[in-house]
DNA sequence: TTGAAAGCGCTAACAT
DNA sequence: ATGTTAGCGCTTTCAA
């Protein structure tokens, strides 16, 4: 019978093996010198007693918890879940634990999450910041010596590694493709919760005054959309820009119904997986044929985009790989804190499928 | 300048506030007696210094880490991601951290994960056991005083709370529905990685000798399928039972192609979300019309099941809620270890949509 | 109400 | 190569 807790400690093992606790520590923790003979005795004693190492005590003294923290928008979002899988695979390889939290894209929740993770003494953080104009808490983590790696968002003001895609470019390419198919009235369904992003929706004609480094993903994607129009000399109708204000399929559904009913665009561009789900549902509800009655372009690859009829064109990000690499950047920095900051920009892939038709061809079909 | 680490400790705060470290601990940790006056001084000093509490040190002494561990099959699986969201919402409410791991349905990985989580001194575990016939490691956790709550699987031999659905019943209902629609040749696409489950696929006619309490979900669902046939006096062709051996959409795709080519069933029953994805892809690849050429029934509700044409019938589990409740059961047990074991069986919902047609009606249509 | 002191389980100096 | 000892940062007796 032990004092309070019946848990077996290193002292119990040492006593049973007839050695000092230091020797037991060395054998069990695999550090320092221990003779094979004694080590074996200790290991046997540990196995007999059912000893389980106490990482908390180890963390206390080494100052390393062998744990990283992840702050994502929403774990149940397939995008994040896939990235998390990559992160956790790498963490397992390094024998690190992964503590997860959700911010739901809200800055106060993100701050809370970061604080709790820091109190738990994580050795590093992977964050998809809710608002890149609002991240003193991340700065603080870094100045406390806890490295931060950013997923899917970049922060020029922060000494943090990042893994991302070029959102402006990706969105511009997709929009150019739609425009070049003859669709001059493309509705864009996007989130734009941050104030700075929202400005772009409110004054699209002033996009040149916007500081692209202050835009979140949805802002960047809207900028790409605007740039593509500008470059091709096609004016943008304000009513085509639909802002949900939050990451919510239901809101995307509502905005899409409204844009279909009020503006009746020739194409819809849904700029992330959540928007895609809501927007596509709305199109189905209105029983508009794709691509003959409406072209549809998505963002992010989802399992089901090739299971619909027709299959849906999209901009695919290598999400799992991005998760793997952001974790690798973080572990690299944990072991080498003084490396220069590294931003990895990954290529997206345009998956051109049958959900987009040339505007002319629809007319041709109808003529027959 | 501090000794090694530049981190601010409770002693730094105490010194700055001119009080003892004990007083600072009481104020910062919100326990014991502190006068308002002194408390305020301490809080101000802490804020000035940017003090961050060290939960590791707290855990060390209290023996509670305020963290739970979750062992799931695969975080990137939408089913698990959704449940995890429920778990993490509850954990946040309790101000607990959530450590996640993936077992990929492999027992050794699960054992590893549990060991690591125990070493990290988690206060409880939520597990979806890979193989319910193989869980001494869970028994061990419980006997160490670390409560375990089971998600989606039940273990009669273990003193662990569980949240589940009646898989046999759910599958039997779905199968009865298909049979009653006149489909007497229903292919079932299922995982069956555990040896005990696999036996059911190898000798389906001996299902009555099977101990239902030893079956995993996929085994239980196969049993439901067999029972429905038995009850309705319809023989089961062995070639209709397709076993992928692992949770893998590609394998489901292959097995479905093969069953379509070799046996050409009248209906397909895909018994989880991963199987559904692979099976549906195969049906599309063979360009078989649903429901006229083939009826299709899925298991688990997925976003896209209502976005296909026709919409896909399925057995829906209340996944998020199940995650919430398994976490609540765990927290209840953490605070009251001596409560009797509780198993919550949740109702599934049959979502009958257009992917299933009566066998007769197809003929009728063809007659016209 | 406050402070002094002991100690959680382990590692890291240091001495042997 | 092994043992002794002093903490890591905090909570928790216990005395004052």
XYZ file of C-alpha atoms (C1' of nucleotides) in Angstrom:
768
model
C 0.000 0.000 0.000
C 1.421 3.355 -1.031
C 0.820 6.687 0.650
C -2.196 8.144 -1.162
C -2.025 7.075 -4.733
C -1.464 3.450 -5.512
C 0.530 4.342 -8.589
C 3.916 2.704 -8.976
C 6.807 5.161 -9.035
C 10.409 4.882 -9.996
C 11.222 4.492 -6.307
C 9.090 1.395 -6.017
C 10.904 -0.072 -8.972
C 14.294 0.887 -7.557
C 13.488 -0.650 -4.191
C 12.247 -3.863 -5.750
C 15.353 -4.086 -7.966
C 17.620 -3.177 -5.041
C 19.180 -0.160 -6.725
C 19.026 3.608 -6.339
C 16.228 5.610 -7.864
C 18.788 7.349 -10.055
C 19.829 4.049 -11.580
C 16.206 3.118 -12.117
C 15.634 6.474 -13.767
C 18.546 5.927 -16.098
C 17.360 2.490 -17.108
C 13.704 3.386 -17.488
C 14.347 6.752 -19.109
C 17.063 5.402 -21.344
C 19.721 7.988 -20.523
C 23.078 7.980 -18.712
C 25.094 4.889 -17.853
C 23.599 1.638 -16.668
C 25.171 -1.775 -16.973
C 23.248 -4.316 -18.977
C 22.971 -6.523 -15.939
C 21.399 -3.944 -13.683
C 19.272 -2.552 -16.451
C 17.742 -5.946 -16.956
C 16.991 -6.305 -13.259
C 15.307 -2.913 -13.278
C 13.278 -3.627 -16.382
C 12.060 -6.856 -14.895
C 11.072 -5.171 -11.661
C 9.247 -2.480 -13.635
C 7.374 -5.061 -15.688
C 6.494 -7.046 -12.558
C 5.104 -3.999 -10.839
C 3.350 -2.708 -13.933
C 5.290 0.546 -13.811
C 4.019 3.328 -16.055
C 6.365 6.270 -16.613
C 5.110 9.644 -15.449
C 5.680 12.055 -18.311
C 4.324 14.902 -16.255
C 7.168 14.573 -13.758
C 9.604 14.287 -16.637
C 8.138 17.364 -18.314
C 8.387 19.244 -15.077
C 12.123 18.872 -14.886
C 13.119 18.864 -18.543
C 10.769 21.714 -19.412
C 9.608 19.719 -22.423
C 6.135 18.191 -22.493
C 6.571 16.260 -25.743
C 3.242 17.650 -26.803
C 2.177 20.091 -29.473
C -1.029 22.079 -29.562
C -3.232 22.536 -32.600
C -5.714 25.374 -32.965
C -7.996 24.873 -35.935
C -11.250 26.379 -36.964
C -13.398 23.274 -36.615
C -12.306 19.672 -36.229
C -15.413 18.367 -37.909
C -14.539 20.219 -41.114
C -13.108 17.638 -43.534
C -10.392 20.066 -44.585
C -9.111 20.430 -41.085
C -9.636 16.781 -40.196
C -7.448 15.756 -43.106
C -4.727 18.230 -42.189
C -4.928 17.060 -38.597
C -4.339 13.537 -39.750
C -1.108 14.660 -41.391
C -0.081 16.547 -38.270
C -0.827 13.648 -35.989
C 1.034 11.163 -38.173
C 4.168 13.286 -37.937
C 3.689 13.820 -34.207
C 3.435 10.104 -33.649
C 6.694 9.570 -35.506
C 8.323 12.038 -33.134
C 6.570 10.431 -30.155
C 4.737 13.635 -29.397
C 1.182 14.067 -28.201
C -1.289 16.311 -30.010
C -3.676 18.539 -28.080
C -6.517 19.834 -30.217
C -8.796 22.816 -29.887
C -11.349 24.547 -32.095
C -11.592 28.295 -32.500
C -14.637 28.329 -34.773
C -12.886 31.261 -36.425
C -13.472 33.420 -33.396
C -10.519 35.382 -32.083
C -11.448 35.237 -28.379
C -11.825 31.468 -28.573
C -8.494 31.252 -30.307
C -6.841 33.358 -27.609
C -8.359 31.150 -24.953
C -7.168 28.038 -26.703
C -3.637 29.356 -27.017
C -3.526 30.337 -23.370
C -4.681 26.921 -22.232
C -2.184 25.201 -24.497
C 0.637 27.374 -23.199
C -0.374 26.582 -19.624
C -0.164 22.936 -20.530
C 3.413 23.669 -21.560
C 3.153 22.525 -25.152
C 6.464 22.555 -26.985
C 4.964 24.177 -30.070
C 1.744 25.332 -31.693
C 0.137 24.808 -35.063
C -2.483 27.453 -35.729
C -4.841 28.475 -38.506
C -5.407 32.007 -37.241
C -9.003 33.181 -37.308
C -7.986 36.711 -38.185
C -4.521 37.564 -39.312
C -4.950 41.139 -38.204
C -5.450 40.000 -34.672
C -2.769 37.812 -33.265
C -0.872 39.341 -30.426
C -1.455 36.080 -28.558
C 0.619 34.260 -31.162
C 3.351 36.857 -30.948
C 3.345 36.314 -27.220
C 3.752 32.559 -27.554
C 6.739 33.070 -29.798
C 8.360 35.538 -27.458
C 7.889 33.008 -24.648
C 9.983 30.678 -26.730
C 7.115 28.487 -27.938
C 7.366 28.173 -31.717
C 4.259 28.670 -33.815
C 3.679 27.231 -37.272
C 0.815 28.506 -39.374
C -1.425 26.383 -41.523
C -3.260 27.801 -44.486
C -2.625 31.393 -43.449
C 0.424 33.555 -43.533
C 1.494 36.316 -41.228
C 4.134 38.667 -42.510
C 4.384 40.344 -39.118
C 5.123 37.152 -37.226
C 8.311 35.132 -37.015
C 6.373 31.950 -37.689
C 6.843 29.242 -40.285
C 3.882 28.702 -42.563
C 2.481 26.215 -45.040
C 0.037 27.663 -47.492
C -1.248 27.946 -50.984
C -1.377 31.068 -53.107
C -5.043 31.820 -52.615
C -5.087 34.887 -54.845
C -3.478 32.981 -57.674
C -5.650 29.889 -57.274
C -8.838 31.885 -57.238
C -7.697 34.043 -60.125
C -6.986 30.984 -62.243
C -10.355 29.463 -61.492
C -12.118 32.735 -62.244
C -10.178 33.247 -65.482
C -11.207 29.797 -66.531
C -14.862 30.560 -65.922
C -14.577 33.937 -67.655
C -12.807 32.390 -70.614
C -15.667 29.933 -70.921
C -17.820 32.956 -71.637
C -19.377 33.335 -68.170
C -19.333 37.014 -67.444
C -21.723 36.852 -64.538
C -20.048 34.660 -61.928
C -21.521 34.661 -58.455
C -18.919 34.154 -55.738
C -20.043 32.617 -52.445
C -17.596 33.379 -49.690
C -17.232 33.834 -45.974
C -15.437 37.147 -45.337
C -15.927 37.303 -41.595
C -12.960 39.547 -40.932
C -13.563 43.258 -41.215
C -10.678 43.747 -43.551
C -11.897 41.008 -45.884
C -15.418 42.346 -45.794
C -14.249 45.710 -47.072
C -13.377 44.031 -50.323
C -16.949 42.880 -50.740
C -18.314 46.290 -49.902
C -16.085 48.225 -52.290
C -14.891 45.741 -54.892
C -13.967 48.513 -57.327
C -11.285 49.749 -54.922
C -9.481 46.424 -54.748
C -6.216 48.055 -55.751
C -6.078 49.899 -52.434
C -6.235 46.648 -50.519
C -3.159 45.311 -48.754
C -3.141 41.687 -49.852
C -0.989 40.669 -46.890
C -3.821 41.581 -44.535
C -6.397 39.341 -46.194
C -7.476 35.958 -44.874
C -8.058 33.077 -47.274
C -11.550 34.086 -48.217
C -10.461 37.681 -48.738
C -7.568 36.530 -50.905
C -9.882 34.374 -52.950
C -12.217 37.273 -53.510
C -9.244 39.395 -54.551
C -8.234 36.748 -57.095
C -11.750 36.810 -58.452
C -11.644 40.605 -58.777
C -8.189 40.596 -60.360
C -9.243 38.089 -62.985
C -12.179 40.263 -63.940
C -10.009 43.351 -64.029
C -7.363 41.735 -66.193
C -9.942 40.570 -68.676
C -11.719 43.889 -68.691
C -14.970 42.492 -67.400
C -16.897 44.562 -64.860
C -17.990 42.987 -61.569
C -21.570 43.325 -60.444
C -21.712 43.882 -56.727
C -24.772 41.711 -56.357
C -22.723 38.732 -57.511
C -20.494 38.892 -54.444
C -22.214 36.990 -51.667
C -20.866 37.086 -48.170
C -22.010 34.589 -45.537
C -20.161 36.211 -42.643
C -19.353 32.833 -41.150
C -18.211 29.355 -42.060
C -21.643 27.884 -42.329
C -23.155 25.749 -45.070
C -26.648 26.909 -44.213
C -25.679 30.545 -44.785
C -24.049 29.604 -48.084
C -27.245 27.832 -49.042
C -29.307 30.925 -48.271
C -26.999 33.303 -50.107
C -26.936 31.037 -53.109
C -30.716 30.738 -53.239
C -30.907 34.492 -53.076
C -28.323 35.107 -55.781
C -30.001 32.533 -58.023
C -33.397 34.099 -57.546
C -32.338 37.722 -57.741
C -29.433 37.829 -60.141
C -29.467 34.503 -61.959
C -25.722 34.263 -62.685
C -24.212 32.075 -65.399
C -21.783 30.458 -62.996
C -21.222 29.961 -59.296
C -17.839 29.926 -57.628
C -17.964 28.554 -54.087
C -14.637 29.318 -52.499
C -14.253 26.653 -49.827
C -15.643 23.273 -48.910
C -18.299 24.567 -46.551
C -19.550 27.140 -49.067
C -19.543 24.458 -51.750
C -21.827 22.220 -49.796
C -24.397 24.911 -49.130
C -24.202 26.389 -52.615
C -24.577 23.061 -54.346
C -27.567 22.178 -52.210
C -29.221 25.431 -53.220
C -28.643 24.795 -56.909
C -30.184 21.358 -56.579
C -33.127 22.776 -54.695
C -33.840 25.206 -57.515
C -33.543 22.285 -59.945
C -31.155 24.142 -62.200
C -29.246 21.799 -64.499
C -25.470 21.855 -64.253
C -23.716 22.742 -66.494
C -26.376 23.628 -69.045
C -28.308 26.042 -66.902
C -25.428 27.028 -64.637
C -21.732 26.322 -64.359
C -20.331 25.409 -60.957
C -16.797 25.691 -59.620
C -15.732 24.622 -56.136
C -12.692 25.078 -53.926
C -11.068 22.171 -52.044
C -11.337 18.577 -53.071
C -14.055 16.609 -51.351
C -14.858 12.927 -51.678
C -18.204 13.552 -53.250
C -17.282 16.043 -55.959
C -16.713 13.159 -58.365
C -19.817 11.288 -57.248
C -22.339 13.851 -58.419
C -23.673 14.108 -61.949
C -21.953 15.906 -63.500
C -18.723 15.780 -61.555
C -17.742 19.117 -60.024
C -14.681 21.134 -61.047
C -12.570 22.391 -58.190
C -9.291 23.834 -56.979
C -7.630 21.041 -55.025
C -5.206 21.733 -52.188
C -2.849 18.949 -51.037
C -4.326 19.076 -47.570
C -2.822 15.992 -45.986
C 0.629 16.947 -47.230
C 0.182 20.461 -45.935
C -0.606 19.022 -42.513
C 2.461 16.814 -42.664
C 4.684 19.685 -43.659
C 3.445 22.209 -41.176
C 4.160 19.652 -38.467
C 7.600 19.009 -39.889
C 8.344 22.725 -39.946
C 7.282 22.932 -36.335
C 9.441 20.011 -35.211
C 12.367 21.413 -37.117
C 11.994 24.672 -35.289
C 11.540 22.979 -31.924
C 14.926 21.348 -32.369
C 16.556 24.328 -34.080
C 14.923 27.532 -32.833
C 17.268 29.879 -34.670
C 16.596 28.787 -38.216
C 15.309 31.512 -40.537
C 11.535 31.631 -40.957
C 10.285 29.463 -43.771
C 7.105 29.832 -45.824
C 6.150 26.906 -47.991
C 3.705 27.749 -50.741
C 2.158 24.641 -52.213
C 0.741 24.294 -55.679
C -2.947 23.768 -56.083
C -4.339 21.610 -58.812
C -7.204 22.650 -61.086
C -9.521 19.691 -61.403
C -11.482 20.486 -64.523
C -14.543 18.281 -64.701
C -17.970 18.520 -66.265
C -19.678 21.099 -64.066
C -18.489 23.960 -66.260
C -19.681 24.431 -69.842
C -18.815 27.095 -72.374
C -21.525 29.714 -72.414
C -21.791 29.346 -76.205
C -22.316 25.607 -76.118
C -25.389 25.853 -74.044
C -26.941 28.033 -76.733
C -25.825 25.575 -79.392
C -27.481 22.738 -77.508
C -30.666 24.663 -77.133
C -30.753 25.364 -80.880
C -30.898 21.727 -81.780
C 17.375 37.214 -15.764
C 16.204 33.902 -14.322
C 18.267 30.801 -13.785
C 17.919 28.794 -17.009
C 14.463 29.345 -18.292
C 13.200 32.873 -18.633
C 9.707 31.757 -17.781
C 7.902 33.655 -15.065
C 7.006 31.512 -12.051
C 4.772 31.996 -9.115
C 7.843 32.999 -7.122
C 8.581 35.882 -9.438
C 5.029 37.071 -9.034
C 5.182 36.663 -5.253
C 8.431 38.598 -5.020
C 7.103 41.406 -7.181
C 3.919 41.610 -5.126
C 5.868 41.373 -1.885
C 4.048 38.292 -0.592
C 4.848 34.642 -0.046
C 4.703 32.153 -2.889
C 1.939 30.378 -1.006
C -0.208 33.497 -1.077
C 0.509 33.982 -4.754
C -0.452 30.364 -5.397
C -3.740 30.841 -3.596
C -4.584 33.974 -5.541
C -3.510 32.675 -8.928
C -4.885 29.191 -8.428
C -8.106 30.434 -6.906
C -8.045 28.303 -3.767
C -7.598 28.891 -0.048
C -7.859 32.227 1.701
C -6.557 35.492 0.269
C -7.741 38.937 1.142
C -9.137 40.960 -1.715
C -6.452 43.550 -1.226
C -3.531 41.157 -1.524
C -5.191 39.215 -4.274
C -5.445 42.326 -6.355
C -1.788 43.154 -5.802
C -0.839 39.647 -6.878
C -3.036 39.713 -9.951
C -1.557 42.995 -11.021
C 1.981 41.713 -10.549
C 1.102 38.598 -12.554
C -0.348 40.648 -15.384
C 2.648 42.978 -15.391
C 5.085 40.102 -15.621
C 3.008 38.205 -18.155
C 2.717 35.216 -15.843
C 1.416 32.007 -17.415
C 0.327 29.269 -15.015
C 2.188 26.002 -15.260
C -0.406 23.242 -15.433
C 2.304 20.621 -15.509
C 3.469 21.573 -12.055
C -0.108 21.675 -10.894
C -0.772 18.262 -12.394
C 2.311 16.933 -10.714
C 1.020 17.701 -7.286
C -2.703 17.245 -7.666
C -2.341 14.092 -9.748
C -4.879 15.503 -12.199
C -3.788 16.667 -15.640
C -7.130 18.116 -16.687
C -6.711 16.270 -19.943
C -8.511 13.369 -21.536
C -7.171 11.090 -24.230
C -9.074 9.965 -27.296
C -8.186 6.879 -29.288
C -10.086 6.713 -32.556
C -9.650 4.758 -35.720
C -8.824 7.643 -38.014
C -9.232 11.356 -37.386
C -9.728 12.088 -41.052
C -12.824 9.889 -41.147
C -15.854 12.214 -41.089
C -17.610 9.941 -38.612
C -14.842 10.212 -36.107
C -14.192 13.889 -36.807
C -17.803 14.679 -36.003
C -17.752 12.654 -32.799
C -14.489 14.317 -31.850
C -16.125 17.659 -32.260
C -18.742 16.645 -29.716
C -16.090 15.341 -27.351
C -14.002 18.458 -27.634
C -16.959 20.769 -27.082
C -17.715 19.028 -23.797
C -14.061 19.000 -22.806
C -13.816 22.710 -23.387
C -16.802 23.285 -21.153
C -15.000 21.367 -18.417
C -11.762 23.227 -19.180
C -10.050 19.999 -20.116
C -7.557 19.393 -22.886
C -8.055 16.670 -25.478
C -5.152 14.522 -26.641
C -5.913 12.655 -29.840
C -4.426 9.545 -31.380
C -5.305 7.267 -34.282
C -5.229 3.494 -34.106
C -6.159 2.827 -37.733
C -8.049 -0.125 -36.296
C -4.820 -1.871 -35.395
C -4.555 -3.308 -31.906
C -0.805 -2.711 -31.436
C -1.206 0.933 -32.406
C -4.092 1.210 -30.009
C -2.039 -0.304 -27.201
C 0.762 2.114 -27.938
C -1.604 5.037 -27.943
C -3.120 4.040 -24.611
C 0.293 3.607 -23.035
C 1.435 7.035 -24.192
C -1.763 8.633 -22.977
C -1.433 6.972 -19.580
C 2.158 8.169 -19.321
C 0.885 11.644 -20.015
C -1.353 11.140 -16.983
C -4.660 11.703 -18.712
C -7.610 11.740 -16.327
C -9.716 9.545 -18.605
C -9.863 7.843 -21.977
C -12.396 7.703 -24.763
C -11.750 4.738 -27.016
C -13.302 3.098 -30.051
C -11.573 -0.250 -29.595
C -10.150 -1.762 -32.759
C -10.985 -5.265 -31.612
C -13.258 -5.933 -28.715
C -11.710 -9.328 -28.174
C -8.385 -7.736 -27.506
C -8.355 -5.110 -24.840
C -6.288 -6.008 -21.845
C -4.700 -2.591 -22.179
C -8.065 -0.984 -21.492
C -8.646 -3.235 -18.528
C -5.265 -2.145 -17.245
C -6.110 1.531 -17.556
C -9.259 0.999 -15.551
C -7.467 -0.920 -12.839
C -4.966 1.937 -12.621
C -7.916 4.134 -11.814
C -8.145 5.819 -15.189
C -11.740 5.605 -16.393
C -12.441 4.493 -19.947
C -15.544 5.342 -21.960
C -16.254 3.498 -25.167
C -17.583 5.047 -28.322
C -19.472 3.040 -30.885
C -18.400 -0.278 -29.382
C -19.408 -2.117 -26.308
C -17.410 -4.405 -24.078
C -19.374 -6.628 -21.790
C -16.196 -7.766 -20.056
C -15.052 -4.270 -19.155
C -16.272 -1.923 -16.439
C -16.477 0.908 -18.931
C -19.310 3.238 -19.839
C -20.319 3.146 -23.481
C -22.315 5.086 -26.026
C -23.495 3.066 -28.952
C -26.191 2.141 -31.376
C -27.780 -1.257 -31.804
C -25.849 -2.270 -34.895
C -27.580 -5.615 -35.287
C -30.978 -4.000 -35.117
C -30.094 -1.114 -37.435
C -28.655 -3.380 -40.054
C -31.522 -5.835 -39.755
C -34.041 -3.066 -40.309
C -32.215 -1.785 -43.365
C -31.916 -5.290 -44.782
C -35.577 -6.077 -44.087
C -36.509 -2.934 -45.919
C -34.478 -3.968 -48.957
C -35.842 -7.516 -48.831
C -39.376 -6.261 -48.512
C -38.814 -4.177 -51.607
C -38.337 -7.462 -53.395
C -34.552 -7.489 -53.509
C -33.527 -10.997 -52.660
C -29.962 -10.649 -53.817
C -28.431 -7.921 -51.674
C -24.664 -7.557 -51.755
C -23.214 -6.380 -48.444
C -19.918 -4.495 -48.517
C -18.245 -4.602 -45.145
C -14.907 -4.460 -43.392
C -14.675 -7.446 -41.028
C -11.037 -7.094 -40.086
C -11.324 -8.910 -36.786
C -10.993 -12.677 -36.891
C -14.182 -13.215 -35.020
C -16.133 -10.985 -37.385
C -14.577 -12.637 -40.408
C -15.853 -16.026 -39.305
C -19.349 -14.777 -39.925
C -18.497 -14.053 -43.542
C -16.866 -17.419 -43.997
C -19.704 -19.449 -42.512
C -22.802 -17.288 -42.721
C -25.100 -20.278 -42.360
C -23.771 -20.866 -38.841
C -24.634 -17.412 -37.602
C -26.628 -18.844 -34.737
C -23.444 -20.154 -33.143
C -21.962 -16.676 -33.057
C -21.647 -14.788 -29.790
C -23.037 -11.392 -30.689
C -21.251 -9.749 -27.776
C -17.916 -10.558 -29.381
C -18.686 -8.849 -32.678
C -17.386 -5.429 -33.710
C -19.665 -3.022 -35.526
C -19.107 -4.490 -38.948
C -19.641 -8.000 -37.609
C -22.840 -6.901 -35.895
C -24.074 -5.319 -39.066
C -23.402 -8.488 -41.014
C -25.276 -10.415 -38.345
C -28.248 -8.083 -38.742
C -28.161 -8.711 -42.463
C -28.129 -12.484 -41.920
C -30.893 -12.368 -39.319
C -33.162 -10.395 -41.623
C -32.696 -12.964 -44.349
C -33.284 -15.810 -41.945
C -36.430 -14.276 -40.530
C -37.848 -13.754 -43.977
C -36.846 -17.189 -45.119
C -34.560 -15.949 -47.838
C -31.300 -17.795 -48.378
C -28.039 -15.859 -48.434
C -25.594 -16.398 -51.238
C -22.080 -16.391 -49.939
C -20.793 -14.496 -52.954
C -22.923 -11.532 -51.915
C -20.942 -11.012 -48.726
C -17.949 -8.899 -49.581
C -15.237 -8.344 -47.041
C -12.626 -5.611 -47.510
C -10.489 -6.597 -44.519
C -9.773 -2.968 -43.736
C -11.404 0.438 -43.521
C -10.481 1.508 -46.996
C -12.661 3.046 -49.697
C -10.437 1.691 -52.444
C -10.953 -1.875 -51.217
C -14.693 -1.276 -51.061
C -14.555 0.008 -54.606
C -12.737 -3.116 -55.770
C -15.054 -5.506 -53.963
C -18.083 -3.716 -55.328
C -16.799 -3.807 -58.894
C -16.183 -7.499 -58.475
C -19.585 -8.252 -56.986
C -21.269 -6.227 -59.714
C -19.382 -8.027 -62.442
C -19.597 -11.513 -61.003
C -22.896 -11.695 -59.177
C -24.877 -8.681 -60.352
C -26.987 -8.187 -57.219
C -30.272 -6.297 -57.146
C -29.173 -4.106 -54.268
C -26.040 -3.010 -52.479
C -25.796 -2.403 -48.759
C -22.626 -0.540 -47.794
C -22.351 -0.729 -44.033
C -20.299 2.328 -43.106
C -19.283 5.656 -44.550
C -15.970 4.466 -45.943
C -17.554 1.453 -47.624
C -20.291 3.674 -48.996
C -17.865 5.944 -50.711
C -15.997 3.153 -52.454
C -19.121 1.209 -53.326
C -20.910 4.182 -54.779
C -17.909 5.063 -56.894
C -17.882 1.550 -58.304
C -21.552 1.694 -59.190
C -21.002 4.966 -61.000
C -18.025 3.561 -62.814
C -20.090 0.679 -64.159
C -22.728 3.219 -65.171
C -25.510 1.301 -63.542
C -28.591 3.441 -62.960
C -29.799 3.811 -59.387
C -32.424 2.764 -58.458
C -33.686 1.248 -61.711
C -30.714 -0.984 -62.349
C -29.645 -1.350 -58.728
C -30.867 -0.239 -55.326
C -28.364 1.292 -52.934
C -28.440 1.573 -49.157
C -25.743 3.250 -47.078
C -24.827 3.415 -43.389
C -24.012 6.708 -41.647
C -25.212 10.078 -42.792
C -22.800 12.002 -44.970
C -23.186 15.498 -46.351
C -23.274 14.325 -49.908
C -25.871 11.564 -49.679
C -28.577 14.103 -50.458
C -26.555 15.804 -53.171
C -26.432 12.852 -55.543
C -29.136 11.959 -58.030
C -31.042 10.114 -56.761
C -30.481 10.855 -53.077
C -29.117 7.892 -51.124
C -31.021 6.059 -48.395
C -29.069 5.443 -45.226
C -29.053 4.537 -41.557
C -28.154 7.724 -39.730
C -26.408 7.706 -36.369
C -26.525 10.842 -34.204
C -22.760 11.076 -34.272
C -22.180 14.487 -32.772
C -24.527 13.707 -29.917
C -22.830 10.403 -29.320
C -19.526 12.245 -29.014
C -21.052 14.690 -26.574
C -22.536 11.936 -24.469
C -19.524 9.688 -24.331
C -17.560 12.685 -23.070
C -20.249 13.449 -20.523
C -20.229 9.864 -19.305
C -16.472 10.076 -18.932
C -16.558 13.325 -16.972
C -19.280 11.977 -14.780
C -17.138 8.984 -13.964
C -14.051 11.105 -13.390
C -15.907 12.969 -10.686
C -17.810 9.949 -9.378
C -15.726 6.823 -9.945
C -18.056 4.478 -8.121
C -21.172 4.967 -10.181
C -22.532 1.817 -11.829
C -21.467 1.251 -15.426
C -23.790 2.850 -17.933
C -24.430 1.869 -21.533
C -26.353 4.344 -23.651
C -27.867 2.858 -26.753
C -28.942 5.545 -29.186
C -31.627 5.246 -31.780
C -30.642 5.332 -35.404
C -32.841 6.926 -37.996
C -33.731 5.305 -41.305
C -33.437 7.924 -43.993
C -35.474 6.498 -46.814
C -34.718 8.330 -50.027
C -34.825 7.529 -53.727
C -31.900 5.150 -54.099
C -34.076 2.123 -53.385
C -36.864 1.027 -55.710
C -39.248 -1.902 -55.453
C -37.995 -4.767 -57.538
C -41.406 -4.996 -59.197
C -41.514 -1.379 -60.222
C -38.382 -1.658 -62.237
C -40.015 -4.376 -64.306
C -43.119 -2.250 -64.647
C -41.063 0.641 -65.924
C -39.270 -1.546 -68.391
C -42.579 -2.837 -69.682
C -43.759 0.556 -70.752
C -5.667 35.317 6.772
C -0.685 34.586 5.791
C 3.964 32.278 5.583
C 7.300 28.461 6.095
C 8.285 24.131 4.715
C 7.575 19.647 2.750
C 7.130 17.090 -1.271
C 4.612 15.325 -5.979
C 8.071 11.833 -9.447
C 11.470 12.493 -11.856
C 16.233 14.182 -13.922
C 20.774 16.178 -13.668
C 24.685 17.517 -11.233
C 27.986 15.791 -8.596
C 30.571 12.648 -5.849
C 32.028 8.062 -5.325
C 29.029 2.602 -13.529
C 26.299 3.769 -9.426
C 24.463 6.500 -5.534
C 23.480 11.007 -3.253
C 21.375 15.122 -3.483
C 19.093 19.106 -5.054
C 15.603 20.895 -7.225
C 11.643 21.687 -11.474
C 6.819 24.993 -10.016
C 3.371 24.316 -7.753
C -0.131 22.830 -3.792
C -0.859 21.605 0.789
C -0.262 20.772 5.323
C 0.785 23.188 9.541
C 2.035 27.116 12.593
C 1.789 31.636 13.453
